[in-house]
Amino acid sequence: MHKFTNQFLALFVGLFLLLVTGVVFYTNQMLVTATATIITNGIDNRANDISMMVSELYIGDSDTVITAVKEIGGIQKLLAEGDAIALLNEKGNLVFSSNPSIDSAEKQQDVREIKAVLKGAANGSSGLTEDKNGDSVYRAAFPLYNESGDFVGIFRLSHNLFELEGLKVDTLEAALLFSLVAVILASIIAHSLTRRLSVPLENIKTIVEQIAEENYEVRYYGADYPEISALGDKVNDLSDSLQEKTQTIQESNERINLLMDKLVIGVVLLDEEKRIQMMNPAVQKIVGKKDSLIGHSYLELFKSYGVIRLIDQTYHFKKHLNDEIYQYYPDEKILDVNTVLIPGNKGERGDQLIVLLYDITEIRRLEKVRTDFVTNASHELRTPVTALKGFAETLLDGAMSDPVILKQFLEIIYKESNRLDMLVNDILELSRVEQKQVPMRIEKININEITRSCFQIVSKEAEEKEITLMLKAEKEVYFEGDKSRFEQILSNLIYNAVNYTDQKGHVTVHLDQTDEEIIIQVKDTGIGIPEEDLLRIFERFYRVDKARSRNTGGTGLGLSIVRYLVKNMNGFISVDSKMGIGSTFTVRFPYIRRLNEE
């Protein structure tokens, strides 16, 4: 293991040193090249400026120009440290040099920059080169013209690149220092990494021990080397597999528990000794037990003889059974009970039993309501149909020859046909509102105006019985809802109030509006409703006074329609009544969204 660690350390440091060396020298070369470019551009610019000044001096002979070059302060100001100037004639011969030690009078025509100018170039340069002393120099040459535009000589500016040499030395020293520091840091990092790599096998051993103790959350996070990673990956695969299977089991248990908690069907699991192994909350609700009876006998849970008998028969006959059982304690309920036997493995465990309880009390009640509705509807329809049939037969038998009898019977037939039409329409309307098939057109409505409109509809009946119709409201009450449905609700309630109020009575509609709801009360001084009838007043075809309802043309469906319309509009209706004093129907509609009052 130590050999592997040392090899890794040497390899890491060697590669890092090689990389740093390459980067440093490349950067140094780029920096020197960029600096040299800047310096040579500056030399070219200075040489061009001085050459233009020297050209203006060519109005005499060469000696005069040389003397002027030496004495003009402007030229000296343009020169930088390390600069040297030289003048050559039109043939390329040196006539003046500020540094004779580096400028030779011979063979100047063959020098690169002079040669370029003699060939007609706008300027020439030597590039980075060395002088006689071995120093790096750069020379720039520009042609000189007199005032007539004739070529009269060459101006050359030479610059000793001592700053570039200094930059090379400084850069190299900095690079070496950086490389040394980088290598030291790399060695420290590599040593730290190798120390981390020296303990992975110990970590794997620890992880395997924790997995053996059923701690499946542990993972191996080692270096990516074949010798270690192969074993580490296998350990991780093992841990992942065990964790996945454990998580799957836990999720399955959670889903089963959640399903059991939310089921409306009661589920009980009994073992071979008929002891409760599992039960969901629905069972407690159905049988009326608040405490969990896990581990207890099934006799402590079930008090219904029918359920107990079904369980015993299932254990005895070894087959699934189903029955509809009446439970009388603690509440009267009708239960659909299924028992499912789970055969046990020989030598391991005995038979288990699942008991499924479904409360079908409401279903049976609704079935009875439907049956009663069909019976009542058939009875109500039979009356006008029988009348229509009887009077029509009488007329066909010869009674229509008597004009008086003919008119009387036709009026009765017309009345019964209207009653039949009204009954059929009410049945259809009730069916639609029950199934919420009534479209709602939401708009801002004035409840006061709707009440006055309903008063006008029943005004004739009210006048005949000298009944006073009154609207009591402190202000105009507004609401968002379906205007036609509000009219239907109010007209039914007001019509019933007038119908069941005797001569010279009162029917009053109270309207109130709070921050949360509107309240509508229809109060009459009629015959009242017996207390035993209050719970059934909204049932289909139910009438408190059957004779009065039929005489006034009622179908017995009005309040049922009102109840469903109020419910569909998120409202609530209640009734309060006393015999001989009168009844009060109260409807409350909460605000779904508020309106600004006008």
XYZ file of C-alpha atoms in Angstrom:
598
model
C 0.000 0.000 0.000
C 2.919 2.359 0.777
C 4.449 1.611 -2.644
C 1.205 2.583 -4.335
C 1.016 5.776 -2.281
C 4.616 6.793 -3.116
C 4.102 6.112 -6.819
C 0.956 8.196 -6.847
C 2.729 11.057 -5.040
C 5.685 11.028 -7.459
C 3.422 10.849 -10.498
C 1.183 13.683 -9.290
C 4.100 16.011 -8.403
C 5.957 15.211 -11.648
C 2.956 15.910 -13.841
C 2.141 19.069 -11.938
C 5.762 20.300 -12.203
C 5.799 19.614 -15.932
C 2.526 21.458 -16.397
C 3.630 24.452 -14.315
C 6.992 24.663 -16.145
C 5.293 24.664 -19.525
C 2.757 27.297 -18.470
C 5.455 29.516 -16.918
C 7.784 29.470 -19.912
C 4.945 29.974 -22.363
C 3.653 32.901 -20.333
C 7.194 34.357 -20.094
C 7.627 34.148 -23.852
C 4.262 35.781 -24.463
C 5.075 38.583 -22.006
C 8.523 39.272 -23.512
C 7.101 39.280 -27.029
C 4.319 41.685 -26.069
C 6.779 43.990 -24.274
C 9.204 43.969 -27.205
C 6.367 44.915 -29.553
C 5.413 47.875 -27.379
C 9.048 49.067 -27.124
C 9.756 48.755 -30.863
C 6.548 50.592 -31.721
C 7.716 53.428 -29.454
C 11.136 53.477 -31.143
C 9.506 53.624 -34.594
C 7.348 56.553 -33.509
C 10.302 58.471 -32.020
C 12.427 57.798 -35.079
C 9.683 59.085 -37.382
C 9.188 62.279 -35.343
C 12.939 63.055 -35.208
C 13.400 62.282 -38.924
C 10.791 64.884 -39.774
C 12.580 67.480 -37.650
C 15.935 66.593 -39.249
C 14.456 66.872 -42.772
C 13.586 70.501 -42.060
C 17.323 71.212 -41.372
C 18.428 70.204 -44.858
C 18.848 73.706 -46.272
C 22.644 73.693 -46.220
C 25.451 71.212 -46.319
C 25.822 68.113 -44.189
C 28.092 69.742 -41.643
C 25.457 72.339 -40.928
C 22.864 69.629 -40.404
C 25.112 67.643 -38.057
C 25.839 70.743 -36.009
C 22.130 71.544 -35.811
C 21.267 68.002 -34.756
C 23.692 68.173 -31.890
C 22.448 71.563 -30.700
C 18.643 71.425 -31.180
C 17.110 70.758 -27.788
C 13.837 69.461 -29.252
C 15.619 66.474 -30.713
C 17.364 65.736 -27.446
C 14.042 65.830 -25.583
C 12.573 63.199 -27.881
C 15.425 60.810 -27.201
C 14.970 58.193 -24.471
C 17.569 56.485 -22.334
C 19.496 54.005 -24.486
C 18.772 55.863 -27.761
C 21.526 56.667 -30.296
C 21.112 58.554 -33.577
C 22.989 58.419 -36.847
C 22.882 60.296 -40.169
C 23.766 58.745 -43.495
C 23.986 60.376 -46.881
C 21.958 59.451 -49.927
C 24.406 56.663 -50.717
C 24.104 55.079 -47.321
C 27.469 56.190 -45.973
C 27.631 57.129 -42.306
C 28.227 60.852 -41.793
C 27.325 61.192 -38.122
C 26.723 58.923 -35.122
C 26.025 59.830 -31.514
C 27.535 56.465 -30.506
C 30.503 55.701 -32.834
C 31.399 52.599 -30.846
C 28.404 50.703 -32.231
C 28.037 52.408 -35.635
C 30.752 51.583 -38.188
C 31.337 53.757 -41.225
C 31.873 50.747 -43.430
C 29.250 48.678 -45.178
C 26.208 50.517 -43.857
C 24.551 49.912 -47.208
C 24.260 46.214 -46.318
C 22.587 46.804 -42.961
C 18.987 45.618 -43.046
C 17.218 48.864 -42.212
C 19.506 51.029 -44.420
C 19.132 48.629 -47.292
C 15.350 48.831 -47.061
C 15.350 52.661 -47.210
C 17.837 52.735 -50.115
C 15.459 50.497 -52.038
C 12.708 53.088 -51.621
C 10.857 51.808 -48.552
C 9.096 54.374 -46.350
C 11.145 53.118 -43.400
C 13.258 50.159 -42.336
C 13.904 48.269 -39.145
C 16.541 45.823 -37.991
C 14.270 43.765 -35.761
C 15.617 42.495 -32.442
C 19.377 41.999 -32.972
C 22.698 42.353 -31.157
C 25.333 45.066 -31.462
C 29.110 44.636 -31.391
C 29.050 44.457 -27.613
C 26.488 41.623 -27.627
C 23.642 43.807 -26.281
C 20.114 43.559 -27.678
C 19.306 46.539 -29.893
C 16.608 47.689 -32.254
C 17.248 50.149 -35.107
C 14.725 52.145 -37.150
C 15.650 54.119 -40.280
C 13.654 56.799 -42.148
C 14.555 58.672 -45.381
C 15.362 62.422 -45.308
C 14.165 64.861 -47.941
C 15.084 68.527 -48.513
C 12.629 71.278 -49.112
C 12.593 70.460 -52.801
C 11.543 66.891 -52.052
C 14.878 65.364 -53.066
C 16.220 62.357 -51.195
C 19.262 63.660 -49.335
C 19.997 61.102 -46.598
C 18.842 58.641 -43.968
C 18.112 59.093 -40.281
C 18.557 56.058 -38.003
C 17.563 55.679 -34.367
C 19.159 52.828 -32.396
C 17.914 51.744 -28.971
C 19.636 49.472 -26.467
C 16.954 47.061 -25.162
C 18.392 46.811 -21.658
C 14.874 46.997 -20.131
C 13.842 43.950 -22.154
C 16.804 42.021 -20.784
C 15.843 43.117 -17.299
C 12.282 42.012 -17.904
C 13.501 38.589 -19.041
C 15.564 38.196 -15.901
C 12.766 39.396 -13.596
C 10.189 37.211 -15.322
C 12.427 34.159 -15.127
C 13.081 34.738 -11.437
C 9.340 35.167 -10.751
C 8.554 32.063 -12.787
C 11.106 30.011 -10.887
C 9.761 31.309 -7.576
C 6.173 30.571 -8.647
C 7.194 27.100 -9.811
C 8.885 26.401 -6.499
C 5.856 27.533 -4.506
C 3.516 25.592 -6.815
C 5.562 22.440 -6.464
C 5.564 22.780 -2.683
C 1.791 23.307 -2.631
C 1.304 20.430 -5.072
C 3.415 18.208 -2.876
C 1.315 19.114 0.158
C -1.938 18.488 -1.741
C -0.635 15.234 -3.215
C 0.523 14.080 0.199
C -2.938 14.880 1.604
C -4.605 12.954 -1.238
C -2.365 9.954 -0.754
C -3.180 9.943 2.939
C -6.871 9.873 2.017
C -6.203 7.010 -0.362
C -4.300 5.036 2.234
C -7.386 4.304 4.340
C -10.155 3.280 1.875
C -9.853 -0.401 2.653
C -10.315 0.346 6.324
C -13.357 2.416 5.423
C -14.781 -0.443 3.359
C -14.294 -2.775 6.278
C -16.160 -0.364 8.560
C -18.983 -0.002 6.027
C -19.411 -3.769 5.687
C -19.609 -4.055 9.463
C -22.336 -1.376 9.591
C -24.293 -3.089 6.800
C -24.084 -6.306 8.785
C -25.720 -4.369 11.640
C -28.605 -3.408 9.247
C -27.422 0.160 8.768
C -28.112 0.455 5.042
C -27.563 4.204 4.843
C -23.732 3.884 4.804
C -21.908 4.425 1.509
C -18.314 4.102 0.311
C -16.883 7.259 -1.278
C -13.308 6.250 -2.213
C -10.820 7.163 -4.965
C -11.460 5.984 -8.477
C -8.744 3.297 -8.664
C -9.460 -0.183 -9.977
C -7.929 -1.922 -6.987
C -10.266 -0.107 -4.573
C -13.194 1.096 -6.648
C -14.185 -2.422 -7.749
C -14.613 -3.531 -4.163
C -16.112 -0.201 -3.119
C -18.643 -0.292 -5.958
C -19.746 -3.772 -4.984
C -20.212 -2.634 -1.408
C -22.234 0.380 -2.619
C -24.333 -1.847 -4.884
C -25.052 -4.110 -1.955
C -25.974 -1.147 0.258
C -28.125 0.416 -2.502
C -29.933 -2.843 -3.148
C -30.665 -3.423 0.516
C -31.742 0.204 0.986
C -34.006 0.086 -2.073
C -35.681 -3.107 -0.932
C -36.097 -1.762 2.584
C -37.517 1.520 1.250
C -39.888 -0.377 -1.047
C -41.157 -2.384 1.887
C -41.582 0.763 3.984
C -43.396 2.605 1.173
C -45.657 -0.384 0.628
C -46.468 -0.456 4.321
C -47.133 3.298 4.319
C -49.412 3.008 1.287
C -51.262 0.120 2.858
C -51.630 2.031 6.123
C -52.789 5.142 4.283
C -55.243 3.095 2.231
C -56.541 1.370 5.324
C -56.949 4.710 7.124
C -58.873 6.286 4.236
C -61.059 3.295 3.362
C -64.747 3.677 4.130
C -64.870 -0.094 4.303
C -63.937 -1.540 7.671
C -61.106 -4.085 7.533
C -60.226 -6.492 10.359
C -57.486 -9.148 10.263
C -57.876 -12.110 12.646
C -55.225 -14.753 13.334
C -55.762 -18.475 13.814
C -56.766 -17.831 17.445
C -59.387 -15.274 16.322
C -57.416 -12.417 17.819
C -57.324 -9.037 16.130
C -54.041 -8.422 14.313
C -55.061 -5.300 12.403
C -58.058 -2.963 12.137
C -58.606 0.370 10.391
C -60.445 3.485 11.685
C -63.529 2.687 9.580
C -64.136 -0.392 11.736
C -64.140 1.700 14.904
C -66.627 4.088 13.345
C -68.928 1.324 12.125
C -69.004 -0.725 15.343
C -68.815 2.288 17.662
C -65.474 1.448 19.330
C -63.042 4.265 20.073
C -60.144 2.200 21.458
C -57.815 -0.014 19.453
C -58.315 -3.694 20.253
C -55.177 -5.074 18.607
C -54.354 -8.411 20.242
C -57.843 -8.792 21.729
C -60.490 -11.360 20.863
C -62.909 -10.538 18.058
C -65.767 -10.938 20.549
C -64.676 -7.677 22.217
C -65.039 -5.835 18.920
C -68.220 -7.239 17.418
C -71.493 -7.142 19.386
C -73.686 -8.225 16.476
C -74.730 -11.868 16.615
C -74.938 -11.987 12.815
C -71.297 -10.874 12.359
C -70.019 -13.296 15.025
C -71.947 -16.186 13.469
C -70.566 -15.371 9.989
C -66.970 -15.357 11.314
C -67.411 -18.668 13.104
C -68.935 -20.273 10.009
C -66.023 -19.072 7.876
C -63.471 -20.676 10.203
C -65.551 -23.848 10.344
C -66.371 -24.336 6.649
C -63.040 -22.924 5.379
C -64.652 -20.774 2.677
C -65.531 -17.173 1.943
C -68.944 -15.958 3.082
C -71.059 -12.863 2.493
C -74.241 -11.639 4.145
C -76.271 -8.488 4.796
C -76.545 -8.121 8.566
C -78.517 -5.735 10.759
C -76.614 -4.180 13.637
C -78.729 -2.861 16.499
C -76.029 -1.762 18.962
C -74.730 0.879 19.511
C -76.498 2.267 16.407
C -78.948 0.680 14.056
C -77.100 0.003 10.813
C -77.275 -2.309 7.847
C -73.892 -3.914 7.135
C -72.636 -5.767 4.089
C -70.197 -8.257 5.660
C -67.618 -10.295 3.708
C -65.262 -12.819 5.308
C -62.162 -13.962 3.389
C -60.140 -16.924 4.657
C -56.339 -16.914 4.159
C -55.054 -20.493 4.472
C -51.957 -20.821 6.656
C -48.713 -22.633 5.869
C -48.321 -26.027 7.442
C -46.065 -25.930 10.475
C -45.706 -22.117 10.393
C -49.047 -20.466 11.076
C -52.733 -21.297 11.019
C -55.582 -19.846 8.996
C -56.115 -16.088 9.062
C -59.340 -14.271 8.352
C -60.115 -10.879 6.809
C -63.464 -9.331 7.765
C -64.775 -6.572 5.482
C -67.576 -4.340 6.795
C -69.433 -1.914 4.559
C -72.114 0.362 5.984
C -74.958 0.299 3.416
C -77.529 2.000 5.667
C -77.598 5.143 3.539
C -77.789 3.116 0.331
C -80.805 1.225 1.591
C -82.393 4.485 2.763
C -81.913 6.036 -0.676
C -83.366 2.952 -2.286
C -86.434 3.313 -0.080
C -86.646 7.009 -0.963
C -86.564 6.128 -4.648
C -89.197 3.438 -4.153
C -91.398 5.865 -2.213
C -90.905 8.484 -4.887
C -91.992 6.106 -7.652
C -94.999 5.037 -5.567
C -95.997 8.626 -4.724
C -95.421 9.845 -8.281
C -97.520 6.999 -9.662
C -100.279 7.804 -7.182
C -100.176 11.526 -7.943
C -100.208 10.927 -11.688
C -102.988 8.364 -11.468
C -105.465 10.878 -9.974
C -105.548 13.387 -12.897
C -105.185 10.598 -15.473
C -108.168 8.724 -13.958
C -110.226 11.932 -13.930
C -109.347 12.686 -17.561
C -110.183 9.139 -18.596
C -113.463 9.016 -16.645
C -114.849 12.322 -17.886
C -113.756 11.587 -21.457
C -115.565 8.211 -21.367
C -118.668 9.858 -19.942
C -118.701 12.400 -22.746
C -118.175 9.695 -25.356
C -121.090 7.718 -23.893
C -123.449 10.581 -24.829
C -123.064 13.236 -22.166
C -121.525 15.681 -24.653
C -124.987 16.149 -26.231
C -125.933 18.176 -23.162
C -124.196 21.581 -23.548
C -124.182 22.267 -19.805
C -122.616 18.932 -18.905
C -120.219 19.200 -21.868
C -118.912 22.566 -20.680
C -118.672 21.428 -17.071
C -116.768 18.254 -17.995
C -114.459 20.089 -20.391
C -113.578 22.598 -17.653
C -112.788 19.705 -15.325
C -110.697 17.999 -18.022
C -108.840 21.256 -18.659
C -108.212 21.716 -14.933
C -106.941 18.147 -14.494
C -104.743 18.405 -17.600
C -103.194 21.602 -16.197
C -102.632 19.802 -12.915
C -101.038 16.875 -14.757
C -98.818 19.238 -16.759
C -97.766 21.048 -13.584
C -96.985 17.736 -11.866
C -94.868 16.451 -14.747
C -92.988 19.756 -14.984
C -92.290 19.721 -11.253
C -91.017 16.140 -11.433
C -88.691 17.045 -14.313
C -87.552 20.197 -12.521
C -86.840 18.218 -9.337
C -84.825 15.683 -11.334
C -82.731 18.442 -12.915
C -81.958 20.292 -9.675
C -81.180 16.997 -7.906
C -78.535 16.164 -10.495
C -77.277 19.768 -10.632
C -78.226 20.046 -14.294
C -79.732 23.495 -13.807
C -77.463 26.092 -15.469
C -76.657 29.082 -13.269
C -76.415 32.566 -14.736
C -74.558 34.593 -12.133
C -75.428 38.272 -12.046
C -76.000 41.064 -9.590
C -79.617 40.878 -8.425
C -81.839 42.941 -6.163
C -83.603 40.632 -3.676
C -86.126 43.373 -2.780
C -87.306 43.642 -6.376
C -87.604 39.859 -6.711
C -89.734 39.756 -3.531
C -92.095 42.470 -4.838
C -92.394 40.572 -8.135
C -93.359 37.381 -6.262
C -95.961 39.356 -4.262
C -97.597 40.394 -7.535
C -97.806 36.754 -8.677
C -99.763 35.667 -5.558
C -101.622 38.954 -5.123
C -104.879 37.552 -6.514
C -104.938 34.604 -4.066
C -103.929 36.915 -1.222
C -106.729 39.397 -2.017
C -109.312 36.624 -2.119
C -108.276 35.582 1.426
C -107.628 39.185 2.550
C -104.046 38.268 3.423
C -101.600 41.135 3.977
C -98.278 40.807 2.123
C -95.395 42.745 3.712
C -91.711 43.235 2.872
C -89.429 44.288 5.713
C -85.880 45.357 4.822
C -83.745 48.199 6.159
C -82.101 48.687 2.752
C -81.932 47.271 -0.736
C -80.289 43.847 -0.523
C -77.993 42.826 -3.380
C -76.411 39.477 -4.140
C -74.628 37.628 -6.926
C -76.715 34.692 -8.104
C -79.173 33.355 -10.652
C -82.173 35.669 -10.726
C -84.626 33.080 -12.104
C -83.678 30.578 -9.389
C -84.080 33.182 -6.661
C -87.531 33.949 -8.051
C -88.348 30.221 -8.049
C -87.262 29.848 -4.412
C -89.131 32.917 -3.161
C -92.265 32.264 -5.201
C -92.557 28.704 -3.826
C -92.064 29.840 -0.231
C -94.461 32.795 -0.553
C -97.055 30.681 -2.414
C -96.972 28.041 0.362
C -97.269 30.744 3.011
C -100.359 32.200 1.332
C -101.793 28.733 0.710
C -101.513 27.661 4.365
C -102.627 31.004 5.878
C -106.272 31.494 6.714
C -108.482 34.539 6.063
C -107.109 37.952 7.057
C -103.700 36.555 7.913
C -100.241 38.000 7.296
C -97.295 36.881 5.166
C -94.076 38.779 5.828
C -90.729 38.549 4.055
C -87.729 39.788 6.097
C -84.515 40.613 4.224
C -81.241 41.154 6.048
C -77.662 41.553 4.860
C -74.499 41.015 6.946
C -70.808 41.027 6.070
C -70.879 37.271 5.466
C -74.330 36.358 4.184
C -77.847 37.413 3.225
C -80.795 36.133 5.242
C -84.305 35.675 3.807
C -87.196 34.833 6.129
C -90.717 34.019 4.903
C -93.080 34.173 7.866
C -96.807 33.450 7.899
C -99.612 33.326 10.449
C -101.033 30.111 9.051
C -102.022 26.749 10.502
C -98.461 25.759 11.372
C -96.661 22.444 10.967
C -96.808 19.645 13.547
C -93.466 18.938 15.230
C -93.401 15.356 13.982
C -93.737 16.625 10.386
C -90.883 19.167 10.501
C -88.219 16.583 9.612
C -90.197 15.426 6.557
C -91.458 18.739 5.248
C -88.873 18.797 2.409
C -89.579 15.254 1.207
C -91.101 14.687 -2.223
C -94.948 14.643 -2.303
C -95.104 15.129 1.452
C -98.011 17.326 2.533
C -98.998 18.460 5.991
C -102.595 19.096 4.897
C -103.234 16.914 1.857
C -106.772 18.186 1.262
C -105.698 21.853 1.277
C -102.775 21.140 -1.078
C -104.860 19.329 -3.660
C -107.639 21.900 -3.513
C -105.146 24.658 -4.258
C -103.388 22.749 -7.008
C -100.144 21.908 -5.153
C -97.991 19.010 -6.348
C -96.100 18.354 -3.109
C -92.739 18.949 -4.836
C -92.280 22.682 -4.290
C -90.274 22.499 -1.042
C -88.150 19.640 -2.377
C -87.245 21.798 -5.377
C -86.537 24.753 -3.079
C -84.212 22.652 -0.904
C -82.122 21.453 -3.855
C -81.962 24.922 -5.440
C -80.739 26.415 -2.155
C -78.189 23.621 -1.791
C -76.941 24.101 -5.368
C -76.369 27.787 -4.558
C -74.336 26.889 -1.425
C -77.170 28.017 0.833
C -79.012 26.531 3.787
C -82.754 26.390 4.519
C -84.480 25.703 7.844
C -88.038 25.880 9.197
C -89.505 26.836 12.549
C -93.207 26.371 13.193
C -95.864 26.201 15.918
C -99.335 24.837 15.461
C -101.979 27.549 15.195
C -99.378 30.354 15.216
C -97.571 30.052 11.936
C -94.320 28.992 10.251
C -91.040 30.710 9.394
C -88.779 29.475 6.606
C -85.235 30.873 6.817
C -82.809 30.786 3.885
C -79.160 31.809 4.251
C -76.819 32.429 1.325
C -73.120 33.011 2.086
C -71.128 35.433 -0.051
C -69.011 33.690 -2.632
C -67.683 37.022 -3.804
C -68.563 40.483 -2.546
C -70.267 43.256 -4.492
C -70.002 46.993 -3.972
C -73.359 48.269 -2.880
C -74.893 50.899 -5.058
